[in-house]
PDB file of C-alpha atoms in Angstrom:
ATOM      1  CA  GLN A  12     -75.669 -54.304 -45.702  1.00 84.00           C
ATOM      2  CA  VAL A  13     -72.027 -53.442 -47.240  1.00 94.00           C
ATOM      3  CA  GLN A  14     -69.699 -50.364 -45.738  1.00 96.00           C
ATOM      4  CA  LEU A  15     -66.594 -49.426 -47.011  1.00 97.00           C
ATOM      5  CA  VAL A  16     -64.798 -46.905 -44.971  1.00 97.00           C
ATOM      6  CA  GLU A  17     -61.434 -45.031 -45.767  1.00 97.00           C
ATOM      7  CA  SER A  18     -58.845 -43.630 -43.938  1.00 97.00           C
ATOM      8  CA  GLY A  19     -55.086 -42.153 -43.368  1.00 97.00           C
ATOM      9  CA  GLY A  20     -55.956 -38.775 -45.735  1.00 98.00           C
ATOM     10  CA  GLY A  21     -54.981 -35.441 -44.320  1.00 98.00           C
ATOM     11  CA  LEU A  22     -52.291 -32.610 -45.789  1.00 98.00           C
ATOM     12  CA  VAL A  23     -48.692 -33.205 -46.151  1.00 98.00           C
ATOM     13  CA  GLN A  24     -45.828 -31.398 -48.080  1.00 98.00           C
ATOM     14  CA  PRO A  25     -44.845 -32.162 -51.754  1.00 98.00           C
ATOM     15  CA  GLY A  26     -42.551 -34.503 -51.984  1.00 98.00           C
ATOM     16  CA  GLY A  27     -44.122 -36.136 -48.715  1.00 98.00           C
ATOM     17  CA  SER A  28     -46.059 -39.512 -48.311  1.00 98.00           C
ATOM     18  CA  LEU A  29     -49.702 -41.170 -47.368  1.00 98.00           C
ATOM     19  CA  ARG A  30     -51.033 -44.244 -46.988  1.00 98.00           C
ATOM     20  CA  LEU A  31     -55.092 -44.245 -47.837  1.00 98.00           C
ATOM     21  CA  SER A  32     -57.262 -47.289 -45.973  1.00 98.00           C
ATOM     22  CA  CYS A  33     -60.494 -48.477 -47.121  1.00 98.00           C
ATOM     23  CA  ALA A  34     -62.043 -51.632 -45.484  1.00 98.00           C
ATOM     24  CA  ALA A  35     -65.263 -52.988 -46.652  1.00 97.00           C
ATOM     25  CA  SER A  36     -67.791 -54.614 -43.846  1.00 96.00           C
ATOM     26  CA  GLY A  37     -71.200 -55.855 -43.771  1.00 94.00           C
ATOM     27  CA  SER A  38     -72.416 -58.679 -45.130  1.00 92.00           C
ATOM     28  CA  ILE A  39     -69.989 -60.488 -47.777  1.00 94.00           C
ATOM     29  CA  PHE A  40     -69.672 -63.821 -49.980  1.00 92.00           C
ATOM     30  CA  ASN A  41     -67.186 -62.102 -52.622  1.00 93.00           C
ATOM     31  CA  ILE A  42     -65.355 -59.064 -53.310  1.00 96.00           C
ATOM     32  CA  TYR A  43     -63.971 -58.903 -56.839  1.00 96.00           C
ATOM     33  CA  ASP A  44     -62.209 -55.752 -58.354  1.00 97.00           C
ATOM     34  CA  MET A  45     -61.336 -52.699 -55.950  1.00 97.00           C
ATOM     35  CA  ALA A  46     -60.279 -49.262 -56.809  1.00 98.00           C
ATOM     36  CA  TRP A  47     -59.297 -45.760 -55.833  1.00 98.00           C
ATOM     37  CA  ASN A  48     -61.018 -42.495 -57.239  1.00 98.00           C
ATOM     38  CA  ARG A  49     -59.949 -39.500 -57.075  1.00 98.00           C
ATOM     39  CA  GLN A  50     -61.903 -36.307 -57.121  1.00 98.00           C
ATOM     40  CA  ALA A  51     -60.608 -31.945 -57.268  1.00 97.00           C
ATOM     41  CA  PRO A  52     -63.076 -29.418 -56.685  1.00 91.00           C
ATOM     42  CA  GLY A  53     -64.557 -28.333 -60.531  1.00 93.00           C
ATOM     43  CA  LYS A  54     -62.834 -31.784 -61.925  1.00 96.00           C
ATOM     44  CA  GLN A  55     -64.570 -35.193 -63.146  1.00 96.00           C
ATOM     45  CA  ARG A  56     -64.302 -37.974 -60.701  1.00 97.00           C
ATOM     46  CA  GLU A  57     -61.390 -39.738 -61.906  1.00 97.00           C
ATOM     47  CA  LEU A  58     -59.961 -43.142 -61.533  1.00 98.00           C
ATOM     48  CA  VAL A  59     -56.747 -43.748 -60.303  1.00 98.00           C
ATOM     49  CA  ALA A  60     -55.898 -46.932 -59.879  1.00 98.00           C
ATOM     50  CA  GLY A  61     -57.831 -50.678 -59.408  1.00 98.00           C
ATOM     51  CA  ILE A  62     -56.887 -54.206 -58.365  1.00 98.00           C
ATOM     52  CA  THR A  63     -58.819 -57.335 -59.234  1.00 96.00           C
ATOM     53  CA  ARG A  64     -59.189 -60.178 -56.447  1.00 91.00           C
ATOM     54  CA  GLY A  65     -55.768 -61.871 -58.400  1.00 91.00           C
ATOM     55  CA  GLY A  66     -53.961 -58.921 -58.109  1.00 93.00           C
ATOM     56  CA  SER A  67     -53.904 -57.605 -61.618  1.00 97.00           C
ATOM     57  CA  ILE A  68     -53.217 -53.584 -61.548  1.00 98.00           C
ATOM     58  CA  ASN A  69     -53.861 -50.447 -63.545  1.00 98.00           C
ATOM     59  CA  TYR A  70     -52.870 -47.086 -62.721  1.00 98.00           C
ATOM     60  CA  ALA A  71     -54.049 -43.836 -64.269  1.00 98.00           C
ATOM     61  CA  ASP A  72     -50.699 -42.262 -66.199  1.00 98.00           C
ATOM     62  CA  SER A  73     -50.587 -39.651 -64.166  1.00 97.00           C
ATOM     63  CA  VAL A  74     -50.058 -41.411 -61.362  1.00 98.00           C
ATOM     64  CA  LYS A  75     -47.778 -44.275 -62.231  1.00 98.00           C
ATOM     65  CA  GLY A  76     -44.590 -44.365 -60.460  1.00 97.00           C
ATOM     66  CA  ARG A  77     -45.309 -42.694 -57.423  1.00 98.00           C
ATOM     67  CA  PHE A  78     -49.398 -45.157 -56.387  1.00 98.00           C
ATOM     68  CA  THR A  79     -48.653 -48.529 -55.316  1.00 98.00           C
ATOM     69  CA  ILE A  80     -52.344 -49.868 -54.409  1.00 98.00           C
ATOM     70  CA  SER A  81     -52.657 -53.238 -52.369  1.00 97.00           C
ATOM     71  CA  ARG A  82     -55.151 -55.387 -50.660  1.00 97.00           C
ATOM     72  CA  ASP A  83     -55.280 -58.174 -48.134  1.00 95.00           C
ATOM     73  CA  ASN A  84     -58.276 -60.380 -49.055  1.00 94.00           C
ATOM     74  CA  ALA A  85     -57.749 -61.447 -45.520  1.00 94.00           C
ATOM     75  CA  LYS A  86     -58.597 -57.731 -43.955  1.00 95.00           C
ATOM     76  CA  ASN A  87     -61.069 -57.233 -47.174  1.00 96.00           C
ATOM     77  CA  THR A  88     -59.318 -53.908 -47.327  1.00 97.00           C
ATOM     78  CA  VAL A  89     -57.928 -52.242 -50.383  1.00 97.00           C
ATOM     79  CA  TYR A  90     -54.678 -49.934 -49.592  1.00 98.00           C
ATOM     80  CA  LEU A  91     -52.725 -47.355 -51.495  1.00 98.00           C
ATOM     81  CA  GLN A  92     -49.379 -45.739 -50.533  1.00 98.00           C
ATOM     82  CA  MET A  93     -49.241 -42.409 -52.051  1.00 98.00           C
ATOM     83  CA  ASN A  94     -45.159 -41.080 -52.879  1.00 98.00           C
ATOM     84  CA  SER A  95     -43.254 -38.109 -54.128  1.00 98.00           C
ATOM     85  CA  LEU A  96     -46.856 -36.505 -53.303  1.00 98.00           C
ATOM     86  CA  LYS A  97     -47.537 -32.875 -55.818  1.00 98.00           C
ATOM     87  CA  PRO A  98     -50.552 -30.765 -55.396  1.00 97.00           C
ATOM     88  CA  GLU A  99     -52.337 -31.232 -58.098  1.00 97.00           C
ATOM     89  CA  ASP A 100     -52.975 -34.780 -55.676  1.00 98.00           C
ATOM     90  CA  THR A 101     -54.904 -32.450 -53.969  1.00 98.00           C
ATOM     91  CA  ALA A 102     -58.806 -34.271 -53.256  1.00 98.00           C
ATOM     92  CA  VAL A 103     -60.460 -36.515 -51.753  1.00 98.00           C
ATOM     93  CA  TYR A 104     -60.090 -40.212 -52.643  1.00 98.00           C
ATOM     94  CA  TYR A 105     -62.870 -42.373 -52.612  1.00 98.00           C
ATOM     95  CA  CYS A 106     -62.397 -46.552 -52.965  1.00 98.00           C
ATOM     96  CA  ASN A 107     -65.436 -47.736 -54.390  1.00 97.00           C
ATOM     97  CA  ALA A 108     -65.451 -52.212 -54.951  1.00 97.00           C
ATOM     98  CA  ALA A 109     -67.778 -54.801 -57.166  1.00 97.00           C
ATOM     99  CA  ILE A 110     -69.046 -56.667 -53.887  1.00 97.00           C
ATOM    100  CA  GLU A 111     -71.337 -59.825 -53.852  1.00 95.00           C
ATOM    101  CA  THR A 112     -73.594 -59.706 -50.865  1.00 93.00           C
ATOM    102  CA  MET A 113     -75.391 -63.323 -49.806  1.00 82.00           C
ATOM    103  CA  ARG A 114     -74.934 -65.141 -53.329  1.00 74.00           C
ATOM    104  CA  GLY A 115     -76.217 -62.032 -54.726  1.00 83.00           C
ATOM    105  CA  ILE A 116     -75.440 -59.881 -57.786  1.00 91.00           C
ATOM    106  CA  PRO A 117     -72.852 -58.012 -57.563  1.00 93.00           C
ATOM    107  CA  ARG A 118     -72.768 -54.065 -57.158  1.00 94.00           C
ATOM    108  CA  ASP A 119     -70.072 -51.371 -57.185  1.00 96.00           C
ATOM    109  CA  TYR A 120     -70.523 -50.115 -53.718  1.00 97.00           C
ATOM    110  CA  TRP A 121     -68.602 -46.421 -52.531  1.00 98.00           C
ATOM    111  CA  GLY A 122     -67.132 -45.476 -49.426  1.00 98.00           C
ATOM    112  CA  GLN A 123     -67.574 -41.852 -48.159  1.00 97.00           C
ATOM    113  CA  GLY A 124     -63.750 -40.383 -49.118  1.00 97.00           C
ATOM    114  CA  THR A 125     -60.906 -39.075 -47.370  1.00 98.00           C
ATOM    115  CA  GLN A 126     -59.597 -35.804 -47.564  1.00 98.00           C
ATOM    116  CA  VAL A 127     -55.719 -34.928 -49.602  1.00 98.00           C
ATOM    117  CA  THR A 128     -54.410 -32.549 -49.431  1.00 98.00           C
ATOM    118  CA  VAL A 129     -50.851 -31.881 -50.533  1.00 98.00           C
ATOM    119  CA  SER A 130     -49.259 -28.242 -49.540  1.00 96.00           C
ATOM    120  CA  SER A 131     -46.748 -26.114 -48.848  1.00 92.00           C
TER     121      SER A 131
END
């Protein structure tokens, strides 16, 4: 089976930075799109940033200019560099990816999430 595991979350002051990582493991044939999402208490889960296997990127308007998504295909890992963090960035951050296993049909997989708290 496939697992996605996030790391790098924590407590940071406004204006600070964090780097999140999400590593996929298991019986992986191909990984297509990878993305970071977040959900704050009482709010809808939202897409923060996405990246295709070829490197095409999109960001939510709220994080443009502050966050950078990247991936290392050799390591099956996606990263999210978060700079100039604001209290409104506080949320549980989840990675997800479209993954093909054993040359089957691609499907979405989700990590368990990592907490990011931005507070003085």
